Amino acid sequence: DQQVKQNSPSLSVQEGRISILNCDYTNSMFDYFLWYKKYPAEGPTFLISISSIKDKNEDGRFTVFLNKSAKHLSLHIVPSQPGDSAVYFCAAEKAAGNKLTFGGGTRVLVKP
Amino acid sequence: DAGITQSPRHKVTETGTPVTLRCHQTENHRYMYWYRQDPGHGLRLIHYSYGVKDTDKGEVSDGYSVSRSKTEDFLLTLESATSSQTSVYFCAIASSRVFGNQPQHFGDGTRLSIL
């Protein structure tokens, strides 16, 4: 039973355009959400997070949107750059918890 | 970068042998975690620790044990390795949640192959 799902295994986008990555969750107890970026042969790197009390968080080119009623979050990367080519994982944590549940990942390819 | 070192980075071993992976941190963080990454599954939590000698099971703990005798070290042991435990293993750390949610930070992983 996957509680966090990334339904698009891959995404291809042109350099300079917007990349939109989606993530759905089923457990209403989740209240903290994170995105990680992973290059081959490296560990995941924390990118951006959002608490359930917010619906948007922005950090430079990265914006995360949270729709609690739909149990859906998305990551927008604008503008996309070739260095953004990586696998992106969304993750969720329960209130007062300390364990993350990860989605299966989305591989992003940014074409020059 | 968070001060996390995983050793070894690569290991090939045979079915039935014991294997120990080490995670060492220099951040003095309270929480430490072991995950495995397999195609199509993202990262799945094996075990975690919330303090010295305090550990708990994660989602896929069968066949694994852990120990934390010092704040800086978290060991993952496969008592008798099986081919299904071939995977990439990641250690992560996180600081205390006194000031709210804190992201986990990951090491660079150990690629383990069991033949």
Short mmCIF file of N, CA and C in Angstrom, two decimals, chain B:
data_model
loop_
_atom_site.label_atom_id
_atom_site.label_comp_id
_atom_site.label_asym_id
_atom_site.label_seq_id
_atom_site.Cartn_x
_atom_site.Cartn_y
_atom_site.Cartn_z
N ASP B 1 27.64 20.70 3.05
CA ASP B 1 27.14 19.32 3.07
C ASP B 1 27.15 18.76 4.48
N ALA B 2 26.09 18.01 4.80
CA ALA B 2 26.03 17.35 6.10
C ALA B 2 27.17 16.36 6.21
N GLY B 3 27.79 16.28 7.40
CA GLY B 3 28.93 15.41 7.61
C GLY B 3 28.49 13.98 7.85
N ILE B 4 28.24 13.27 6.77
CA ILE B 4 27.82 11.87 6.87
C ILE B 4 28.73 11.03 6.00
N THR B 5 29.29 9.99 6.58
CA THR B 5 30.18 9.10 5.86
C THR B 5 29.65 7.68 5.97
N GLN B 6 29.46 7.05 4.82
CA GLN B 6 29.03 5.64 4.81
C GLN B 6 30.21 4.77 4.36
N SER B 7 30.35 3.63 5.04
CA SER B 7 31.41 2.71 4.64
C SER B 7 30.93 1.27 4.79
N PRO B 8 31.34 0.38 3.86
CA PRO B 8 32.07 0.72 2.63
C PRO B 8 31.14 1.37 1.62
N ARG B 9 31.67 1.89 0.54
CA ARG B 9 30.83 2.46 -0.51
C ARG B 9 30.33 1.38 -1.46
N HIS B 10 31.10 0.33 -1.59
CA HIS B 10 30.71 -0.80 -2.43
C HIS B 10 31.10 -2.09 -1.73
N LYS B 11 30.26 -3.11 -1.86
CA LYS B 11 30.61 -4.42 -1.29
C LYS B 11 29.92 -5.51 -2.08
N VAL B 12 30.69 -6.56 -2.37
CA VAL B 12 30.15 -7.76 -2.99
C VAL B 12 30.41 -8.91 -2.03
N THR B 13 29.38 -9.67 -1.75
CA THR B 13 29.54 -10.77 -0.81
C THR B 13 28.65 -11.94 -1.25
N GLU B 14 28.75 -13.03 -0.52
CA GLU B 14 28.01 -14.22 -0.88
C GLU B 14 26.82 -14.44 0.05
N THR B 15 25.83 -15.11 -0.49
CA THR B 15 24.65 -15.47 0.31
C THR B 15 25.06 -16.21 1.57
N GLY B 16 24.43 -15.81 2.68
CA GLY B 16 24.68 -16.49 3.94
C GLY B 16 25.76 -15.87 4.80
N THR B 17 26.50 -14.92 4.26
CA THR B 17 27.55 -14.29 5.06
C THR B 17 26.98 -13.08 5.80
N PRO B 18 27.56 -12.75 6.95
CA PRO B 18 27.13 -11.54 7.66
C PRO B 18 27.77 -10.30 7.04
N VAL B 19 27.02 -9.21 7.07
CA VAL B 19 27.50 -7.95 6.49
C VAL B 19 27.14 -6.82 7.45
N THR B 20 28.09 -5.92 7.68
CA THR B 20 27.81 -4.74 8.50
C THR B 20 28.17 -3.49 7.72
N LEU B 21 27.21 -2.58 7.66
CA LEU B 21 27.43 -1.28 7.04
C LEU B 21 27.49 -0.22 8.13
N ARG B 22 28.36 0.76 7.91
CA ARG B 22 28.56 1.77 8.94
C ARG B 22 28.15 3.15 8.43
N CYS B 23 27.51 3.89 9.31
CA CYS B 23 27.20 5.28 9.05
C CYS B 23 27.81 6.12 10.17
N HIS B 24 28.59 7.11 9.79
CA HIS B 24 29.27 7.98 10.76
C HIS B 24 28.89 9.43 10.48
N GLN B 25 28.47 10.15 11.52
CA GLN B 25 28.11 11.56 11.35
C GLN B 25 28.95 12.44 12.26
N THR B 26 29.17 13.65 11.79
CA THR B 26 29.94 14.62 12.59
C THR B 26 29.06 15.79 13.01
N GLU B 27 27.74 15.67 12.85
CA GLU B 27 26.81 16.77 13.12
C GLU B 27 26.20 16.72 14.51
N ASN B 28 26.45 15.64 15.24
CA ASN B 28 25.87 15.47 16.57
C ASN B 28 24.34 15.48 16.53
N HIS B 29 23.76 14.99 15.44
CA HIS B 29 22.30 14.92 15.30
C HIS B 29 21.73 13.75 16.07
N ARG B 30 20.52 13.96 16.56
CA ARG B 30 19.87 12.94 17.40
C ARG B 30 19.40 11.74 16.58
N TYR B 31 18.79 12.01 15.42
CA TYR B 31 18.15 10.95 14.65
C TYR B 31 19.06 10.42 13.55
N MET B 32 19.06 9.10 13.42
CA MET B 32 19.78 8.46 12.31
C MET B 32 18.90 7.38 11.72
N TYR B 33 19.05 7.17 10.40
CA TYR B 33 18.15 6.29 9.67
C TYR B 33 18.92 5.43 8.68
N TRP B 34 18.39 4.25 8.41
CA TRP B 34 18.88 3.42 7.32
C TRP B 34 17.72 3.16 6.36
N TYR B 35 17.99 3.41 5.05
CA TYR B 35 17.03 3.16 3.99
C TYR B 35 17.67 2.23 2.96
N ARG B 36 16.82 1.59 2.19
CA ARG B 36 17.27 0.91 1.00
C ARG B 36 16.52 1.48 -0.20
N GLN B 37 17.22 1.56 -1.33
CA GLN B 37 16.59 2.06 -2.54
C GLN B 37 16.61 0.97 -3.60
N ASP B 38 15.43 0.66 -4.11
CA ASP B 38 15.27 -0.34 -5.15
C ASP B 38 14.42 0.26 -6.26
N PRO B 39 14.65 -0.17 -7.49
CA PRO B 39 13.88 0.39 -8.62
C PRO B 39 12.38 0.28 -8.39
N GLY B 40 11.68 1.40 -8.62
CA GLY B 40 10.23 1.42 -8.49
C GLY B 40 9.71 1.58 -7.08
N HIS B 41 10.62 1.57 -6.10
CA HIS B 41 10.17 1.65 -4.70
C HIS B 41 10.61 2.91 -3.99
N GLY B 42 11.33 3.78 -4.64
CA GLY B 42 11.84 4.93 -3.92
C GLY B 42 12.77 4.48 -2.82
N LEU B 43 12.72 5.17 -1.69
CA LEU B 43 13.52 4.79 -0.53
C LEU B 43 12.58 4.23 0.53
N ARG B 44 12.97 3.11 1.10
CA ARG B 44 12.15 2.49 2.14
C ARG B 44 12.95 2.40 3.43
N LEU B 45 12.32 2.76 4.53
CA LEU B 45 12.98 2.81 5.82
C LEU B 45 13.17 1.41 6.38
N ILE B 46 14.41 1.10 6.80
CA ILE B 46 14.72 -0.20 7.39
C ILE B 46 14.62 -0.12 8.91
N HIS B 47 15.45 0.72 9.50
CA HIS B 47 15.46 0.97 10.94
C HIS B 47 15.85 2.42 11.16
N TYR B 48 15.53 2.92 12.34
CA TYR B 48 16.01 4.25 12.67
C TYR B 48 16.36 4.32 14.16
N SER B 49 17.06 5.38 14.51
CA SER B 49 17.48 5.58 15.91
C SER B 49 17.13 6.99 16.34
N TYR B 50 16.60 7.11 17.55
CA TYR B 50 16.26 8.42 18.08
C TYR B 50 17.13 8.78 19.28
N GLY B 51 18.23 8.07 19.44
CA GLY B 51 19.20 8.35 20.48
C GLY B 51 20.11 7.15 20.67
N VAL B 52 21.16 7.34 21.48
CA VAL B 52 22.08 6.24 21.76
C VAL B 52 21.29 5.09 22.40
N LYS B 53 21.46 3.92 21.81
CA LYS B 53 20.82 2.68 22.24
C LYS B 53 19.30 2.69 22.06
N ASP B 54 18.75 3.72 21.42
CA ASP B 54 17.31 3.79 21.16
C ASP B 54 17.06 3.61 19.67
N THR B 55 16.46 2.46 19.30
CA THR B 55 16.21 2.19 17.90
C THR B 55 14.80 1.64 17.73
N ASP B 56 14.32 1.71 16.49
CA ASP B 56 12.99 1.18 16.20
C ASP B 56 12.95 0.70 14.76
N LYS B 57 11.97 -0.16 14.48
CA LYS B 57 11.86 -0.75 13.16
C LYS B 57 11.18 0.19 12.18
N GLY B 58 11.56 0.02 10.91
CA GLY B 58 10.89 0.73 9.85
C GLY B 58 10.02 -0.20 9.04
N GLU B 59 9.79 0.18 7.81
CA GLU B 59 8.87 -0.53 6.92
C GLU B 59 9.37 -1.90 6.47
N VAL B 60 10.69 -2.04 6.29
CA VAL B 60 11.26 -3.27 5.74
C VAL B 60 12.40 -3.78 6.63
N SER B 61 12.10 -4.07 7.87
CA SER B 61 13.14 -4.39 8.85
C SER B 61 13.53 -5.88 8.91
N ASP B 62 12.73 -6.76 8.33
CA ASP B 62 13.04 -8.19 8.43
C ASP B 62 14.39 -8.50 7.81
N GLY B 63 15.23 -9.24 8.57
CA GLY B 63 16.54 -9.63 8.07
C GLY B 63 17.64 -8.64 8.39
N TYR B 64 17.28 -7.54 9.06
CA TYR B 64 18.24 -6.50 9.40
C TYR B 64 18.21 -6.22 10.91
N SER B 65 19.38 -5.87 11.44
CA SER B 65 19.45 -5.37 12.81
C SER B 65 20.34 -4.14 12.83
N VAL B 66 20.19 -3.33 13.87
CA VAL B 66 20.97 -2.10 13.96
C VAL B 66 21.51 -1.94 15.38
N SER B 67 22.53 -1.11 15.48
CA SER B 67 23.04 -0.75 16.81
C SER B 67 23.56 0.67 16.76
N ARG B 68 23.40 1.35 17.89
CA ARG B 68 23.92 2.71 18.03
C ARG B 68 24.47 2.84 19.45
N SER B 69 25.78 2.68 19.56
CA SER B 69 26.43 2.75 20.87
C SER B 69 27.01 4.14 21.13
N LYS B 70 27.14 4.93 20.05
CA LYS B 70 27.63 6.30 20.18
C LYS B 70 26.75 7.20 19.31
N THR B 71 26.67 8.47 19.67
CA THR B 71 25.84 9.40 18.89
C THR B 71 26.24 9.39 17.42
N GLU B 72 27.53 9.31 17.15
CA GLU B 72 28.01 9.50 15.79
C GLU B 72 27.94 8.27 14.89
N ASP B 73 27.72 7.08 15.45
CA ASP B 73 27.77 5.88 14.63
C ASP B 73 26.48 5.08 14.69
N PHE B 74 26.04 4.63 13.51
CA PHE B 74 24.83 3.81 13.40
C PHE B 74 25.16 2.66 12.46
N LEU B 75 25.11 1.45 12.98
CA LEU B 75 25.50 0.27 12.21
C LEU B 75 24.27 -0.51 11.76
N LEU B 76 24.33 -0.97 10.52
CA LEU B 76 23.29 -1.84 9.97
C LEU B 76 23.91 -3.20 9.69
N THR B 77 23.31 -4.25 10.24
CA THR B 77 23.85 -5.60 10.07
C THR B 77 22.85 -6.51 9.39
N LEU B 78 23.34 -7.22 8.39
CA LEU B 78 22.60 -8.29 7.76
C LEU B 78 23.20 -9.57 8.32
N GLU B 79 22.47 -10.25 9.17
CA GLU B 79 23.04 -11.40 9.89
C GLU B 79 23.43 -12.52 8.94
N SER B 80 22.58 -12.76 7.95
CA SER B 80 22.84 -13.80 6.95
C SER B 80 22.29 -13.29 5.62
N ALA B 81 23.17 -12.70 4.83
CA ALA B 81 22.72 -11.98 3.64
C ALA B 81 22.01 -12.89 2.63
N THR B 82 20.97 -12.34 2.01
CA THR B 82 20.26 -13.04 0.95
C THR B 82 20.27 -12.19 -0.31
N SER B 83 20.03 -12.81 -1.45
CA SER B 83 20.09 -12.08 -2.72
C SER B 83 19.05 -10.95 -2.77
N SER B 84 17.94 -11.11 -2.05
CA SER B 84 16.91 -10.07 -2.04
C SER B 84 17.36 -8.80 -1.31
N GLN B 85 18.49 -8.89 -0.62
CA GLN B 85 19.02 -7.72 0.08
C GLN B 85 20.06 -6.97 -0.76
N THR B 86 20.24 -7.43 -2.00
CA THR B 86 21.04 -6.65 -2.95
C THR B 86 20.32 -5.33 -3.19
N SER B 87 21.00 -4.21 -2.93
CA SER B 87 20.34 -2.92 -3.00
C SER B 87 21.38 -1.82 -2.79
N VAL B 88 20.91 -0.59 -2.87
CA VAL B 88 21.72 0.55 -2.46
C VAL B 88 21.17 1.02 -1.12
N TYR B 89 22.07 1.14 -0.15
CA TYR B 89 21.67 1.49 1.21
C TYR B 89 22.12 2.92 1.53
N PHE B 90 21.18 3.70 2.04
CA PHE B 90 21.46 5.08 2.40
C PHE B 90 21.25 5.29 3.89
N CYS B 91 22.16 6.04 4.46
CA CYS B 91 22.03 6.52 5.83
C CYS B 91 21.57 7.97 5.78
N ALA B 92 20.76 8.36 6.75
CA ALA B 92 20.31 9.74 6.85
C ALA B 92 20.37 10.18 8.29
N ILE B 93 20.49 11.50 8.50
CA ILE B 93 20.48 12.07 9.84
C ILE B 93 19.51 13.24 9.88
N ALA B 94 19.03 13.53 11.08
CA ALA B 94 18.16 14.68 11.27
C ALA B 94 18.35 15.21 12.68
N SER B 95 18.22 16.51 12.82
CA SER B 95 18.40 17.11 14.13
C SER B 95 17.10 17.05 14.93
N SER B 96 17.20 17.46 16.16
CA SER B 96 16.05 17.46 17.07
C SER B 96 14.93 18.33 16.52
N ARG B 97 13.70 17.96 16.80
CA ARG B 97 12.53 18.68 16.33
C ARG B 97 12.03 19.71 17.34
N VAL B 98 12.89 20.14 18.21
CA VAL B 98 12.51 21.13 19.22
C VAL B 98 11.98 22.39 18.53
N PHE B 99 12.61 22.74 17.41
CA PHE B 99 12.21 23.95 16.69
C PHE B 99 11.39 23.64 15.45
N GLY B 100 10.70 22.50 15.44
CA GLY B 100 9.84 22.17 14.32
C GLY B 100 10.44 21.10 13.43
N ASN B 101 9.73 20.81 12.34
CA ASN B 101 10.17 19.78 11.42
C ASN B 101 11.55 20.10 10.87
N GLN B 102 12.36 19.08 10.76
CA GLN B 102 13.69 19.22 10.20
C GLN B 102 13.87 18.20 9.09
N PRO B 103 14.45 18.60 7.96
CA PRO B 103 14.66 17.63 6.88
C PRO B 103 15.75 16.64 7.25
N GLN B 104 15.65 15.46 6.66
CA GLN B 104 16.73 14.50 6.79
C GLN B 104 17.79 14.78 5.72
N HIS B 105 19.04 14.50 6.08
CA HIS B 105 20.15 14.68 5.14
C HIS B 105 20.83 13.33 4.96
N PHE B 106 21.19 13.04 3.72
CA PHE B 106 21.62 11.70 3.36
C PHE B 106 23.10 11.59 3.06
N GLY B 107 23.64 10.40 3.34
CA GLY B 107 24.96 10.04 2.89
C GLY B 107 24.93 9.63 1.43
N ASP B 108 26.09 9.27 0.88
CA ASP B 108 26.19 8.96 -0.55
C ASP B 108 25.89 7.49 -0.88
N GLY B 109 25.60 6.69 0.12
CA GLY B 109 25.11 5.35 -0.16
C GLY B 109 26.19 4.28 -0.18
N THR B 110 25.72 3.05 0.03
CA THR B 110 26.56 1.85 -0.09
C THR B 110 25.88 0.91 -1.07
N ARG B 111 26.58 0.56 -2.13
CA ARG B 111 26.02 -0.38 -3.10
C ARG B 111 26.43 -1.79 -2.68
N LEU B 112 25.45 -2.60 -2.32
CA LEU B 112 25.69 -3.95 -1.81
C LEU B 112 25.15 -4.98 -2.78
N SER B 113 26.03 -5.88 -3.20
CA SER B 113 25.63 -6.97 -4.11
C SER B 113 25.84 -8.30 -3.40
N ILE B 114 24.80 -9.12 -3.39
CA ILE B 114 24.88 -10.42 -2.72
C ILE B 114 24.68 -11.51 -3.77
N LEU B 115 25.71 -12.29 -3.96
CA LEU B 115 25.71 -13.28 -5.05
C LEU B 115 25.29 -14.66 -4.55
#
